[in-house]
Coordinates of C-alpha atoms in Angstrom, one line a residue:
M56 CA 19.3 23.3 295.0
D57 CA 19.7 19.5 296.1
F58 CA 17.6 17.3 298.6
C59 CA 20.1 17.8 301.3
C60 CA 19.8 22.0 301.3
E61 CA 16.7 21.8 301.1
E62 CA 16.2 20.6 304.2
A63 CA 18.9 22.7 305.7
S64 CA 17.0 25.6 304.6
E65 CA 13.9 24.2 306.1
D66 CA 15.8 23.6 309.3
L67 CA 17.4 26.6 309.6
D68 CA 13.7 28.5 309.3
K69 CA 12.9 26.5 312.0
T70 CA 15.7 27.2 313.7
K71 CA 15.2 31.3 313.6
R72 CA 10.9 30.4 314.3
L73 CA 12.3 28.6 317.6
L74 CA 14.7 31.5 318.3
H75 CA 11.5 33.7 319.0
K76 CA 10.3 31.2 321.3
P77 CA 10.4 32.0 325.3
W78 CA 13.6 30.3 326.2
K79 CA 12.4 28.0 328.8
S80 CA 9.7 26.5 326.1
R81 CA 12.9 25.9 323.4
L82 CA 15.2 23.9 326.5
H83 CA 11.6 21.7 327.2
N84 CA 11.4 21.0 323.7
F85 CA 14.8 20.0 323.2
L86 CA 15.0 18.0 326.1
N87 CA 11.7 16.0 325.7
S88 CA 12.5 15.9 321.7
P89 CA 15.4 13.9 319.8
S90 CA 17.5 16.0 317.8
P91 CA 15.4 16.2 313.8
H92 CA 18.7 15.6 312.3
S93 CA 18.9 12.3 314.0
K94 CA 16.0 11.0 312.1
K95 CA 16.8 12.7 308.8
K96 CA 19.0 10.7 305.7
M97 CA 20.6 14.2 305.0
H98 CA 23.8 12.7 303.7
R99 CA 23.0 14.0 300.0
Q100 CA 25.8 16.4 299.9
S101 CA 28.4 15.3 297.7
V102 CA 32.2 14.6 299.3
K103 CA 33.3 17.2 297.1
E104 CA 31.3 19.6 299.4
A105 CA 31.8 18.7 302.4
K106 CA 35.4 18.6 301.9
Q107 CA 35.6 22.1 300.9
W108 CA 34.3 22.8 304.5
G109 CA 37.7 21.9 305.6
Q110 CA 39.0 24.8 303.9
S111 CA 37.7 28.1 305.6
L112 CA 35.3 28.2 308.3
E113 CA 33.6 30.9 306.2
K114 CA 33.5 28.1 303.2
L115 CA 31.9 26.3 305.9
L116 CA 28.7 29.3 306.6
N117 CA 28.4 30.4 303.2
H118 CA 26.8 26.7 302.4
K119 CA 22.9 25.7 304.1
C120 CA 24.9 22.0 304.6
G121 CA 28.0 23.0 306.3
Q122 CA 25.8 25.4 308.6
V123 CA 23.6 22.6 309.0
A124 CA 26.5 19.8 309.5
F125 CA 28.4 22.2 312.0
R126 CA 25.1 22.8 314.3
V127 CA 24.7 19.2 314.1
F128 CA 28.4 18.9 316.0
L129 CA 28.3 22.0 317.5
K130 CA 24.7 20.9 319.5
S131 CA 26.9 17.4 320.4
E132 CA 29.2 19.4 322.4
F133 CA 26.7 21.8 324.0
C134 CA 27.7 24.7 322.7
E135 CA 25.9 26.3 319.2
E136 CA 25.0 29.5 320.4
N137 CA 28.1 30.9 319.0
L138 CA 26.7 29.6 315.7
E139 CA 22.9 30.7 316.7
F140 CA 24.5 34.4 317.2
W141 CA 26.2 34.5 314.2
L142 CA 23.4 33.7 312.0
A143 CA 21.0 35.6 313.8
C144 CA 23.4 38.9 313.2
E145 CA 23.6 38.0 309.3
E146 CA 19.6 38.0 309.5
F147 CA 19.6 40.8 311.5
K148 CA 22.3 42.6 308.6
S149 CA 19.6 42.8 306.0
I150 CA 16.6 44.2 307.9
T151 CA 15.3 47.4 306.5
S152 CA 12.6 48.3 308.4
P153 CA 13.1 50.8 311.5
E154 CA 11.0 49.0 313.7
K155 CA 12.0 45.4 312.5
L156 CA 15.2 46.0 313.3
A157 CA 14.6 47.3 317.1
W158 CA 12.5 44.5 317.7
K159 CA 15.5 41.9 316.3
A160 CA 18.2 44.3 317.9
A161 CA 16.2 43.5 321.3
S162 CA 15.9 40.2 320.9
I163 CA 19.6 39.3 319.9
Y164 CA 20.7 40.8 322.9
E165 CA 17.9 39.2 325.1
E166 CA 19.0 35.5 324.0
F167 CA 22.9 36.0 323.1
I168 CA 24.2 39.1 324.6
Q169 CA 22.9 40.1 328.1
S170 CA 24.5 38.3 331.0
D171 CA 22.4 35.1 332.0
S172 CA 20.4 34.9 328.8
P173 CA 19.5 31.6 327.8
M174 CA 22.4 31.6 324.6
E175 CA 25.0 33.7 326.1
V176 CA 28.1 34.5 324.2
N177 CA 31.3 35.0 325.1
I178 CA 32.1 38.4 324.5
D179 CA 33.8 41.1 326.9
Y180 CA 32.1 43.6 329.0
H181 CA 32.8 46.8 326.5
T182 CA 31.2 44.8 323.6
R183 CA 28.3 44.0 325.9
D184 CA 27.8 48.0 327.0
T185 CA 28.8 49.1 323.5
I186 CA 25.4 46.9 322.1
A187 CA 23.4 47.6 325.4
Q188 CA 24.0 51.3 324.6
S189 CA 22.9 51.2 320.9
L190 CA 19.5 49.3 321.4
H191 CA 17.7 53.2 321.6
K192 CA 18.7 53.4 318.2
P193 CA 19.8 50.0 316.5
T194 CA 22.0 50.7 313.2
P195 CA 22.5 46.6 310.5
S196 CA 26.2 47.3 311.9
C197 CA 25.7 47.0 315.9
F198 CA 26.3 43.7 316.6
D199 CA 29.2 43.6 314.1
G200 CA 31.8 44.0 317.1
A201 CA 30.6 41.0 318.5
Q202 CA 30.1 38.9 315.6
R203 CA 33.4 39.2 314.8
K204 CA 34.8 38.2 318.4
V205 CA 32.2 35.1 318.3
C206 CA 33.5 34.2 314.5
S207 CA 37.4 34.7 315.8
L208 CA 36.0 32.1 318.9
M209 CA 34.1 29.7 316.2
E210 CA 37.5 30.2 314.0
N211 CA 39.7 29.3 316.7
D212 CA 38.1 26.3 318.8
A213 CA 35.2 24.8 317.5
Y214 CA 35.9 24.7 314.0
P215 CA 39.2 22.8 314.2
R216 CA 37.4 20.4 316.4
F217 CA 35.0 20.1 314.1
I218 CA 37.6 19.7 311.5
Q219 CA 39.2 16.9 313.9
S220 CA 36.3 15.3 314.6
D221 CA 35.2 11.6 313.3
Y222 CA 31.7 13.0 312.5
Y223 CA 33.6 15.5 309.5
K224 CA 35.6 12.6 308.7
D225 CA 32.7 10.8 307.8
L226 CA 31.0 13.0 306.1
C227 CA 34.5 13.7 304.2
A228 CA 34.5 10.1 303.7
G229 CA 30.9 9.8 302.1
G230 CA 29.6 8.1 305.2
R231 CA 25.8 9.0 306.2
G232 CA 26.8 12.3 307.6
L233 CA 24.1 14.7 309.7
G234 CA 22.3 12.4 310.8
K235 CA 24.8 10.4 312.3
H236 CA 26.3 12.7 315.2
T237 CA 24.3 12.7 318.2
R238 CA 25.0 13.5 321.6
T239 CA 26.2 10.7 324.1

């Protein structure tokens, strides 16, 4: 694992731990501290890897550094909830304990699905209602429909903007990369 991916993995683990804190605490922390990515020099991914991310959203999401780069971009546009939801669903699918599955399902629902939740994703009423009904006995696939819809939203909206962004072009040119793109 290269240096960038080690940092990316640490950042993803930190983000997952933060998701378990109440949203007001996370919001307070977010507003009162600069992005950790702005401090790190995470430009160690190769230009070749960055260019592969432009081939498809799937290639981007399958690479830890790609996830981090996409997250930095989405945060700069104040729309990181779709990626965070997608990652939470991927983690959810790997849970084998029924107790942990039930706890995580409720957590994902409260964080992303419930109306007026802190990071509410844009899904239709039917999908939202189907998930709510499945919470009494969740399965690893109970968020699949919503995850597909959110993935489609990212693929058709945020991902093309990311690929066209100066930030991505800078990554492909071997620029400073992940620490350079910040909110203005």
